[in-house]
CSV table of C-alpha atoms in Angstrom, one decimal:
chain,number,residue,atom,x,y,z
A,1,UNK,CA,0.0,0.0,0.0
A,2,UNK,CA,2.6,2.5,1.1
A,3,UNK,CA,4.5,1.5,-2.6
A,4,UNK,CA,1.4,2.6,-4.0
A,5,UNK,CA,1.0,5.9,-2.3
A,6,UNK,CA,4.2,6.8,-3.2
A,7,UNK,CA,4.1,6.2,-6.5
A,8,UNK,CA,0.8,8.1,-7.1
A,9,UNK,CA,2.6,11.2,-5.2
A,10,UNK,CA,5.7,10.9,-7.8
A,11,UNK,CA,3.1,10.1,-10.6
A,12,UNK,CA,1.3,13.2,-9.6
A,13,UNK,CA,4.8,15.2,-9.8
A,14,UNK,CA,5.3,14.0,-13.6
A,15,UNK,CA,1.4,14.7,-14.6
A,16,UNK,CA,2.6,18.2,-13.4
A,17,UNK,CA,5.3,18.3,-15.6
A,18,UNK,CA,7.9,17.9,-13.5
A,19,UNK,CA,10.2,14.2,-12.9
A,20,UNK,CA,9.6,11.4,-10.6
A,21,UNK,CA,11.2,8.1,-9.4
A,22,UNK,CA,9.1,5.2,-10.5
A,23,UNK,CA,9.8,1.5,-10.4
A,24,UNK,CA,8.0,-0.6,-13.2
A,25,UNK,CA,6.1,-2.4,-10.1
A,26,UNK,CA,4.6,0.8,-8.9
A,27,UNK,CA,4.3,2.4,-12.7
A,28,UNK,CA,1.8,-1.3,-13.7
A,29,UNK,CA,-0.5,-1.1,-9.7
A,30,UNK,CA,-1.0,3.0,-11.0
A,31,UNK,CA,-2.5,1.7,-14.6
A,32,UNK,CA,-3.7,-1.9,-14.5
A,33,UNK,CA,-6.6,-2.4,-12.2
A,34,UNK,CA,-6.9,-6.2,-11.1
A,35,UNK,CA,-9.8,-5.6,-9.7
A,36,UNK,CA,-11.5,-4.5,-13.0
A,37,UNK,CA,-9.5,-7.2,-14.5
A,38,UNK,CA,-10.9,-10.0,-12.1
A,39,UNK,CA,-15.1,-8.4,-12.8
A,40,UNK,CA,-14.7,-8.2,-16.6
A,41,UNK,CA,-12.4,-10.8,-17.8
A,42,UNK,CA,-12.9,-14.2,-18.7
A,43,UNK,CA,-11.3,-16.9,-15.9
A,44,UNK,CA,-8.7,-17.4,-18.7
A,45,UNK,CA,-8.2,-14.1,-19.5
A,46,UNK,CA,-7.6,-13.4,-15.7
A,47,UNK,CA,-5.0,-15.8,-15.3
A,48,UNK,CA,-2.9,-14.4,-18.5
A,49,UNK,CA,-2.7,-10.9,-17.5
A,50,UNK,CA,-2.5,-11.7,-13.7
A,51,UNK,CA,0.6,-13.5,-14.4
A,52,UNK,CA,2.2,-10.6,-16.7
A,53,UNK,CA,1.2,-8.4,-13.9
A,54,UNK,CA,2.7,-10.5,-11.2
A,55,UNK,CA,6.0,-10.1,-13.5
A,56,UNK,CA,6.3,-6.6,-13.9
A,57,UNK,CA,6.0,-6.3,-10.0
A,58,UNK,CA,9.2,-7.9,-9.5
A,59,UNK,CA,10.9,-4.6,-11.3
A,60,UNK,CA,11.4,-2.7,-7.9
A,61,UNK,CA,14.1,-0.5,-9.4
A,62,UNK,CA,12.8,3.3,-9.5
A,63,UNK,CA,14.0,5.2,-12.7
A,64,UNK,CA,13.3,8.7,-13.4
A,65,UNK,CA,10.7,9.2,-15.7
A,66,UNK,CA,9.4,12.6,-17.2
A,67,UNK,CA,6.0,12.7,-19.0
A,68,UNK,CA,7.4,11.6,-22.5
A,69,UNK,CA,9.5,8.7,-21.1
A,70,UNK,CA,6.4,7.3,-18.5
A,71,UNK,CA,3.7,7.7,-21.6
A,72,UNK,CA,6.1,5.8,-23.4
A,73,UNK,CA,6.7,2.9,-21.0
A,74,UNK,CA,3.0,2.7,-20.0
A,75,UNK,CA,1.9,2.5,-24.1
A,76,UNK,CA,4.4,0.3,-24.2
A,77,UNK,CA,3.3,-1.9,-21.1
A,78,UNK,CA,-0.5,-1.1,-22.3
A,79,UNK,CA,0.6,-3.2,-26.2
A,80,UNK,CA,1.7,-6.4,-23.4
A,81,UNK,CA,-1.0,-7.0,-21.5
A,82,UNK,CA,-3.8,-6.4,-24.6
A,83,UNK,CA,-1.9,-9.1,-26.0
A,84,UNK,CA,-3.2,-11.0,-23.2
A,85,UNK,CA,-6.9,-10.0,-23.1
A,86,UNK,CA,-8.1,-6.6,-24.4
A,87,UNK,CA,-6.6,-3.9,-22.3
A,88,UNK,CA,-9.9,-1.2,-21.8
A,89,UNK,CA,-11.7,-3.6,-20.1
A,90,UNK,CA,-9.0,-3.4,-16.6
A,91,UNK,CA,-7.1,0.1,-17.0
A,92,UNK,CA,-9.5,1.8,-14.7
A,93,UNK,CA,-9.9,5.7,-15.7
A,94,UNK,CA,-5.9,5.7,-17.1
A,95,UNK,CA,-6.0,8.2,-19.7
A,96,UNK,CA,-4.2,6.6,-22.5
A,97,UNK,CA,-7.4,3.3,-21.9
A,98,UNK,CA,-9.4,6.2,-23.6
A,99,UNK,CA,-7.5,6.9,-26.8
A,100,UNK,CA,-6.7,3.1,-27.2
A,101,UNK,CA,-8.0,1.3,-30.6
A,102,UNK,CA,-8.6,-2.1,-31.4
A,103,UNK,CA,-10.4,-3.8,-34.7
A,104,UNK,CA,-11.5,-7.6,-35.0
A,105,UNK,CA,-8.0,-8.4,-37.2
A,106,UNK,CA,-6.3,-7.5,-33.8
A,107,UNK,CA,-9.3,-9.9,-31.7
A,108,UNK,CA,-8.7,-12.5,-34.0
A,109,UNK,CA,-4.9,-13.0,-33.7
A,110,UNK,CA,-5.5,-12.6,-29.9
A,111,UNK,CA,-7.6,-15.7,-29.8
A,112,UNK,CA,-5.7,-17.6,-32.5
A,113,UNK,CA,-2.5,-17.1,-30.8
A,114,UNK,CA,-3.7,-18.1,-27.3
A,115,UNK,CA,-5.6,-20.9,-28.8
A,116,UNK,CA,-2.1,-22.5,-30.4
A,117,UNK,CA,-1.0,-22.1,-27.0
A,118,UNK,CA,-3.7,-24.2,-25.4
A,119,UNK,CA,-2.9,-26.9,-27.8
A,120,UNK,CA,1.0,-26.7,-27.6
A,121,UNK,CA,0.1,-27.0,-23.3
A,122,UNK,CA,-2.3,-29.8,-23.6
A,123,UNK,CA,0.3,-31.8,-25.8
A,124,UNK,CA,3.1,-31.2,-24.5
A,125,UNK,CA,1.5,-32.6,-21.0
A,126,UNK,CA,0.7,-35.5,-23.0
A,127,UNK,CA,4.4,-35.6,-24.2
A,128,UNK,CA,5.9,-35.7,-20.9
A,129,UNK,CA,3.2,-38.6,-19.5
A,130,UNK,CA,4.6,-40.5,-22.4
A,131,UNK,CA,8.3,-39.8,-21.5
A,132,UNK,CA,8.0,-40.7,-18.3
A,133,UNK,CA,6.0,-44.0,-19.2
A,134,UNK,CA,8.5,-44.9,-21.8
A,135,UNK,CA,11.4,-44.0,-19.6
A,136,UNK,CA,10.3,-46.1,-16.8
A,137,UNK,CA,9.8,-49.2,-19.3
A,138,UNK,CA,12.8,-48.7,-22.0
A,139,UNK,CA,14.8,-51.6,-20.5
A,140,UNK,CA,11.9,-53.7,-19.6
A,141,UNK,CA,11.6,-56.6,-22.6
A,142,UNK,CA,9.2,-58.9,-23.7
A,143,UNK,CA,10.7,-61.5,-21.9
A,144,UNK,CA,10.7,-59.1,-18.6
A,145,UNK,CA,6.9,-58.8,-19.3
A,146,UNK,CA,6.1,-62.4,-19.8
A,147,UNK,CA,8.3,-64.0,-16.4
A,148,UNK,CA,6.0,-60.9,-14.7
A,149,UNK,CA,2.8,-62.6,-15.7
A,150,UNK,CA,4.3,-65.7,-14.7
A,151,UNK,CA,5.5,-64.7,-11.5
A,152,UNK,CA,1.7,-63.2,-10.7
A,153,UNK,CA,3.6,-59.8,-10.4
A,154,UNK,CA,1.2,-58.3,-13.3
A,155,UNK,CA,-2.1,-59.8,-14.7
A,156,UNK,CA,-2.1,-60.5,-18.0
A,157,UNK,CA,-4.4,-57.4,-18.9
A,158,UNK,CA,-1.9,-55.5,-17.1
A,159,UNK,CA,1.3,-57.0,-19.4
A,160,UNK,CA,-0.5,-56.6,-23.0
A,161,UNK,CA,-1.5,-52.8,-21.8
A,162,UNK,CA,1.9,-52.1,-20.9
A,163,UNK,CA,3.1,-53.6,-24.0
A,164,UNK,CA,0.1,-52.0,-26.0
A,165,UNK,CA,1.7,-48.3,-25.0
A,166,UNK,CA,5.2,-49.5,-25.3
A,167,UNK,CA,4.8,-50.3,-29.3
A,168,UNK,CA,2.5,-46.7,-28.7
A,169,UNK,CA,5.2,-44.8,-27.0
A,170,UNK,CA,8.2,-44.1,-30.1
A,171,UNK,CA,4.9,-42.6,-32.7
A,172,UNK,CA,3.1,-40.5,-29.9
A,173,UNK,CA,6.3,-38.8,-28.7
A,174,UNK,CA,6.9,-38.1,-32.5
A,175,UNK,CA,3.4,-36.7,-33.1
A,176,UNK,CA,3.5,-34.8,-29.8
A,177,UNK,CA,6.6,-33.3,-29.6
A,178,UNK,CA,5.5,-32.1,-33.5
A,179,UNK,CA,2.3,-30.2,-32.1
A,180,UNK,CA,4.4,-28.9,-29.8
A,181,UNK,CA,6.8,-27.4,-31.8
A,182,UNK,CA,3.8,-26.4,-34.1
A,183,UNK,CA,2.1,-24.6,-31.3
A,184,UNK,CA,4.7,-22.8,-30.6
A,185,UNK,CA,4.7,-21.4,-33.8
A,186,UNK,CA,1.9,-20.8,-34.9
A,187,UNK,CA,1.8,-19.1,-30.9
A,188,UNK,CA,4.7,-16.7,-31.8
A,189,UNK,CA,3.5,-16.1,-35.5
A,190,UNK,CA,0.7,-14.7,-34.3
A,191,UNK,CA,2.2,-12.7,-31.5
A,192,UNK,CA,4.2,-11.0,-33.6
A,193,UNK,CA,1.3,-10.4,-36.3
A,194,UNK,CA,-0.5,-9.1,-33.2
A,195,UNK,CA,2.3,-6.4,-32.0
A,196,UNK,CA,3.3,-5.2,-35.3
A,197,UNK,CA,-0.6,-4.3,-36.4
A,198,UNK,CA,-1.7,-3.2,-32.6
A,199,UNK,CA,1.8,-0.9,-32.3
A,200,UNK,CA,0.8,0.6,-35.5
A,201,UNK,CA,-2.2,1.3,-34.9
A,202,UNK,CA,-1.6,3.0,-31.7
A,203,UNK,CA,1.5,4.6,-32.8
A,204,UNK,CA,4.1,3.1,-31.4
A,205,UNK,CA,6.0,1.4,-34.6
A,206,UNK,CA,9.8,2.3,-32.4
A,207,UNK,CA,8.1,-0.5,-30.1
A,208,UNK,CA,8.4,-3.6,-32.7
A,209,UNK,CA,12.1,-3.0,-32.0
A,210,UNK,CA,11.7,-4.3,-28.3
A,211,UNK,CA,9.1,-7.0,-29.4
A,212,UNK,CA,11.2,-8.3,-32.0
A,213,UNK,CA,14.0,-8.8,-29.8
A,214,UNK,CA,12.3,-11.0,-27.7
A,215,UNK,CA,13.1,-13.8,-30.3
A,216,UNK,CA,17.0,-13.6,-30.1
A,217,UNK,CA,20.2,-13.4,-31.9
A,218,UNK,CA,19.6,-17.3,-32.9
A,219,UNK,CA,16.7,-16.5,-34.5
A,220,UNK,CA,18.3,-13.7,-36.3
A,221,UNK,CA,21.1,-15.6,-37.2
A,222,UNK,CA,18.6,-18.3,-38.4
A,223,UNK,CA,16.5,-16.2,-40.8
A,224,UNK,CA,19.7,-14.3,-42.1
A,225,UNK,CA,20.7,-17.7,-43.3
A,226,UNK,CA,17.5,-18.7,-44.8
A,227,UNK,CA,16.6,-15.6,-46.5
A,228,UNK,CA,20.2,-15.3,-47.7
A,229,UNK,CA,21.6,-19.6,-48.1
A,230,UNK,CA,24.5,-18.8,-50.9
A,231,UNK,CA,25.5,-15.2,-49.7
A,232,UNK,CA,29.3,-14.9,-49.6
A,233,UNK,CA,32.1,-12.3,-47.9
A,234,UNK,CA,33.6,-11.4,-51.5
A,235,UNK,CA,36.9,-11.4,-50.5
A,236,UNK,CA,37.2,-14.1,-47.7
A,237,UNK,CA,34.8,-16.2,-50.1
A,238,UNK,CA,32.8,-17.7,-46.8
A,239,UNK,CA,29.3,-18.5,-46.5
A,240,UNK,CA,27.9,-16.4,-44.0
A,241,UNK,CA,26.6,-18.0,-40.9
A,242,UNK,CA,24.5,-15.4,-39.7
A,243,UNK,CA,23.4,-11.7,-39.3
A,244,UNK,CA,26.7,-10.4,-38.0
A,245,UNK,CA,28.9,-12.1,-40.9
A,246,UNK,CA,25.8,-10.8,-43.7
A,247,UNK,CA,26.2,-7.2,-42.2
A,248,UNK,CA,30.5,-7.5,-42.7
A,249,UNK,CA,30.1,-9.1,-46.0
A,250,UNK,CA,27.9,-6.5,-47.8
A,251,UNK,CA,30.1,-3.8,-45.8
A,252,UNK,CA,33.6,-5.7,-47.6
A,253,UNK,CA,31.6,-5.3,-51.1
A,254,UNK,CA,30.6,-1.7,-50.7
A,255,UNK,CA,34.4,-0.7,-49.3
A,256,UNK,CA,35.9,-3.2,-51.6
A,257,UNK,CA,38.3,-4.8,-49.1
A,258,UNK,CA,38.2,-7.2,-46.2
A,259,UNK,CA,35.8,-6.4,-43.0
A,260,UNK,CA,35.2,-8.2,-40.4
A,261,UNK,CA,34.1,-7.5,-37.0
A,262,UNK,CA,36.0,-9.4,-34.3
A,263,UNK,CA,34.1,-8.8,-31.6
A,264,UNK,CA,30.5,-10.7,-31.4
A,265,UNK,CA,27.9,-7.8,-31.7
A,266,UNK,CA,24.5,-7.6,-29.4
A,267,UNK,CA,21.1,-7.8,-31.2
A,268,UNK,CA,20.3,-3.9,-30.0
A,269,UNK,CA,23.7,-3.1,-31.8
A,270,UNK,CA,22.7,-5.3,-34.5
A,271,UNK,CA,19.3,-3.2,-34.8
A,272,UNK,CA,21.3,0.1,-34.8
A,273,UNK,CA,23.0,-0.8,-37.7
A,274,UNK,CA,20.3,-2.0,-39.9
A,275,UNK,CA,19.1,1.3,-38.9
A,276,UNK,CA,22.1,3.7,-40.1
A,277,UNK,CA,22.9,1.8,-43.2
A,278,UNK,CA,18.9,1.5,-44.3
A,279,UNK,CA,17.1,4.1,-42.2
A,280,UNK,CA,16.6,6.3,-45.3
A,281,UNK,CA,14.5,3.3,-46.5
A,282,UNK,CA,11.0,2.2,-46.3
A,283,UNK,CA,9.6,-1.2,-46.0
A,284,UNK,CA,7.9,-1.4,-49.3
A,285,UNK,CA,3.9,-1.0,-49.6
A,286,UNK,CA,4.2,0.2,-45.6
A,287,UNK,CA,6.3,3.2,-45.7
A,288,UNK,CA,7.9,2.2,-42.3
A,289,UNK,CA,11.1,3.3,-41.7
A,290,UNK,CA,13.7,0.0,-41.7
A,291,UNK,CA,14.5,0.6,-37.9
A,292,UNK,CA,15.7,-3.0,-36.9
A,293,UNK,CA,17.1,-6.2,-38.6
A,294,UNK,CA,13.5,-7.6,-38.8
A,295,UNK,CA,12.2,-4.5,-40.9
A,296,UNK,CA,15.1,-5.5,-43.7
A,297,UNK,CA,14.0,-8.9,-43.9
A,298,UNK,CA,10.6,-8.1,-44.5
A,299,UNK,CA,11.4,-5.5,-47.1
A,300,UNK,CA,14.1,-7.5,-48.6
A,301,UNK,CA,10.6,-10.1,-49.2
A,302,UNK,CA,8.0,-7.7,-49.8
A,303,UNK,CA,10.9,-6.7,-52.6
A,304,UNK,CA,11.4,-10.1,-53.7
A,305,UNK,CA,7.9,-10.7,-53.9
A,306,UNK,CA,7.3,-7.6,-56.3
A,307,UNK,CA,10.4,-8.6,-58.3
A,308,UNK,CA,8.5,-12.0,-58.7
A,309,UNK,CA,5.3,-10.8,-59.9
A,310,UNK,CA,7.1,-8.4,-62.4
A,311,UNK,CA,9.6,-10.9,-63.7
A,312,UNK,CA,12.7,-8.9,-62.7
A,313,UNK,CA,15.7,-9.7,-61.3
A,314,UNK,CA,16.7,-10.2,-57.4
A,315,UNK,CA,18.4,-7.8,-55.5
A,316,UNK,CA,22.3,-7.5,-54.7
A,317,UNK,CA,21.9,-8.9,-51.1
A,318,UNK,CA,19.6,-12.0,-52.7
């Protein structure tokens, strides 16, 4: 309670136009209402965006915010928990609830991505029963099952259902761990889908920077290498094996010598980058600046895709 008061006597400083110390924990109690959320939620619904809240609490760290910077964060915190269930229905009388727009695209991926989530949790329960069954049996034979019966250890119902879900075990696990991995994607597919619209339309496009980063350098690295599988350092002649090598070998063609950066690069300086080499640039048919490594890759497709219906030819990078 006290964090509370405190924080709405520094929020109250800021709303004056002034600066305040705020921790994320106290910034999410002063524009999330749980008790809103518990009345007009669904018990599912409730249970996502409790959970998100529970983990911005643990941030106790109080930053200094001005007006700008805590409208930002709270938009920002506003785009992660309507991902989880549509954020007007528990933000009390917080201003920016007001102004915040939604349309049945942005409903849809909602329930489509939490959907593949439910299926990727159900099966991957399923997965681990299986595991642990097959685990427990793997060096238990036939022969093991048989002297079992014999001994009056196990009936014989008992012997052909363990050896029913033994021949059972090796395809399930397959099929399983597949709808797991499927789930996840289709999950994350239409997160992202999800971000990308509901940032735009609440203007916040600098925000798909922090989203997309949320996947990783190994993803980066991963869809570098698909989108670009026979791309070459012209004067070391090697494959690149990722975003970091692609980035040295188009900058050894443009100086027309040997660059290479020894020291591994973070995905934020990755992002910066992509943003001083191709800032200039728009995604094609979006207008978006190219502010991050994802942006290129989807205008180096939306490119490749127009260069496809037109017949031309592909671009350097290809």
């Amino acid at each position: 309670m006290f964090d509370s008061i405190t924080g709405m006597r520094e929020y109250e400083k800021i709303r004056k136009g002034g600066v305040g110390k705020l921790s994320v924990s106290q910034l999410v109690m002063l524009s999330v209402n749980m008790m809103d959320a518990n009345k007009n939620l669904t018990p599912a619904e409730f249970e996502r965006v409790y959970a998100l809240y529970k983990e911005y609490q643990k941030d106790k760290v109080k930053r200094e915010y001005d007006a700008e910077s805590v409208s930002k964060e709270t938009l920002e915190m506003f785009l992660h928990f309507d991902f989880e269930a549509d954020i007007r229905q528990y933000s009390g009388d917080n201003p920016f609830a007001h102004m915040w727009r939604t349309n049945d695209n942005l409903v849809k991926l909602r329930e489509q991505a939490h959907a593949a989530n439910e299926r990727m949790i159900s099966a991957k329960g399923l997965l681990e029963e299986v595991q642990k069954f097959s685990e427990r049996f793997k060096n238990i034979s036939v022969e093991d099952i048989i002297a079992g019966v014999k001994a009056g250890k196990i009936s014989q119902q008992q012997a052909e259902e363990i050896m029913r879900l033994k021949d059972a075990a090796g395809p399930i696990i397959a099929d399983e761990t597949q709808k797991v991995e499927q789930g996840k994607r289709e999950y994350e597919e239409c997160r992202i889908a999800f971000m990308k619209e509901n940032s735009l339309l609440n203007g916040m496009p600098e925000m798909m920077k922090t989203v997309y980063r949320e996947r990783g350098l190994e993803y980066y690295d991963k869809a570098f290498l698909e989108m670009f599988p026979n791309f070459k350092n012209p004067y070391t002649n090697e494959v690149i094996r990722g975003v970091q090598d692609y980035l040295d070998a188009v900058d050894s063609r443009d100086a027309k010598r040997a660059i290479k950066t020894e020291r591994k690069l973070t995905l934020e300086e990755i992002d910066e980058i992509f943003e001083r080499k191709y800032g200039d640039r728009g995604v094609p048919f979006i207008g978006r600046r190219i502010v991050c490594a994802e942006d290129y890759l989807e205008a180096i497709t939306k490119m490749r895709i127009a260069r496809e219906i037109q017949g031309g030819t592909k671009s350097p990078e290809s």
